[in-house]
């Protein structure tokens, strides 16, 4: 530290006595960005901390908890985007503060909700704010972990709703991955939350060494000869990966190969020399680069990778480690019946764990994933083959991260991973306090460009863009609390509008600049003989018509004759115009061409400005009109919009199908359903079919369920038409792919038969069933008999077996 930095640190310590006390209890010292953020919290400011994965952002959240617990009655809520992360934080806080002080709320789990420290998903907090829950009393801090989820197009709006609606006295602790527009996001937080310190750190706590694995050789990606700071690609890598380079040979063809053939040869050449997964594991082990996470963007790929490695005889553990692994696994899985363990592939999974190898993806039973995470943290599992979901927040760092490919399937096509995704994935490499450096390894494939790879690896940030849009549930809740006009003002304070307004400012500035240029162009094309703009319009109309005539050369004879007459008339008008005889005509025309192009661009910009100004409020107005038409909102004697009787149901229905659910309840479409039928219906409303999935109606439950489903589908179509008429995007049709298996599960069918019918992995079935439980829970609370009590019976019927004991959250 320089003298100035030591003086600043000294001043910081003197002004933050609680921080000094907290710091004294740690086994490590805090980094400057952690000190700055914690000091801001002690000064009663909110904070936004943007730093790389593994940099230690959560220590700031832990200090917020420490601050709250130092006071008599203060409470702190810790929100996380995923239940797995919520469960992990819950266990950590229980270990630190005791079970009596910590609660967990994740939609289908309610543990000690009145505790002073409550861990929850962000959706739960949003619902509490709209319901004005008693649990909000004495709330002092809210931690929003992984706040960059705000950009998620499906769930991101929830983060903005929470930030906007939290009481002003609550201090917000926002933790984000490194984003390129942290200052912009911080400016918005400052606008809506008051004093907010923005702390950005781009320093990885453990440096990252980046490598490329080419034909069994582990090369540095960047030049390490002293010029690495410029992110120059390693010359040896360039030479080895070029056709004709060392370790390569030209195709045995005479003459110069065509580009396509050469690329195909190049790709085949490198695939032939590519190490298999077991060989890569052995290579990393020999270089002391284990434990490692291999990111494979496919669940089947992860499972197949484990099988391949085990078949090759890889064993990464000794006898003592194997005994410890078996003991932990048996303890964690004791509650699962043997019949279910067999269905879940328990014995093969255990064999892999005992040899130090495992998969990790959303298709696995949550309890199995948690065991893998625990064993990896204990350094008992040394190689994990995972999908990218592992990179999102869970504390599971490795010494090395391996990327087998730099592209993934996004649901529609194979696309390259983004710099942000690369940063997130490689952020797992390097264990703080254990490793001197982390390592990333890209497995080379033919067709890759070293410069493109280097560009991907050297860009560390990505922008945070809002995905906020008003929903029906949001509209009735806000109008109930604030009225329509105040609600419009609130929505105008969203980050979505903040970003739109900023872009409008720059666009409006560009419009003004271009208008000045247009005036200059107009002056330059002035003609002393007449109105050159008028002449130019005739010329342009003539040119456009000539092009249309050429394109329709084989058209109907009468039409061709009519167009020819138009052409002749325009040519006469052009030749008769005074400007046609101007000696500077073509110079004027060049300025007119520029004026015309710029005028079109400027008009387009003006339209964009008009569209973006008040964009969020315009969507809210359309949502309001739909709700007025359906009677969820009404007008009182003074003409003000107020919440009607149906709106009181809609206020408590959360999810993408909020309006459809509320309408079905109001119209009594589900009154005849029994408990299994209600479970099947709820499953149809939460199920997200695979893109290529074909619906099958033959196996759906008969009787009242079929009639209720038909009525629900018809109602969905009517609502979709209504939304289209009001220029709203609408929703996807009801999907019944999970209905038959859920019906049978509610009837008590075995896990084996239900998973076989559903054609789902155990983890997917558990996740979908928990979403079904969440909706049934809402129905049981908001709907009158017979729907409410039936929903409660359905919930109890499906919360059994692996669904009940899959995890605490």
Short mmCIF file of C-alpha atoms in Angstrom, two decimals, residues 18-28 66 96:
data_model
loop_
_atom_site.label_atom_id
_atom_site.label_comp_id
_atom_site.label_asym_id
_atom_site.label_seq_id
_atom_site.Cartn_x
_atom_site.Cartn_y
_atom_site.Cartn_z
CA UNK A 18 -18.69 -2.52 13.73
CA UNK A 19 -16.82 -3.40 10.55
CA UNK A 20 -13.58 -3.59 12.55
CA UNK A 21 -15.25 -5.90 15.04
CA UNK A 22 -16.60 -8.09 12.19
CA UNK A 23 -13.20 -8.11 10.51
CA UNK A 24 -11.46 -9.21 13.69
CA UNK A 25 -13.58 -12.36 13.78
CA UNK A 26 -12.55 -13.46 10.29
CA UNK A 27 -9.72 -15.86 9.51
CA UNK A 28 -8.68 -13.73 6.50
CA UNK A 66 -24.00 -9.14 11.17
CA UNK A 96 -23.38 -19.41 12.11
#
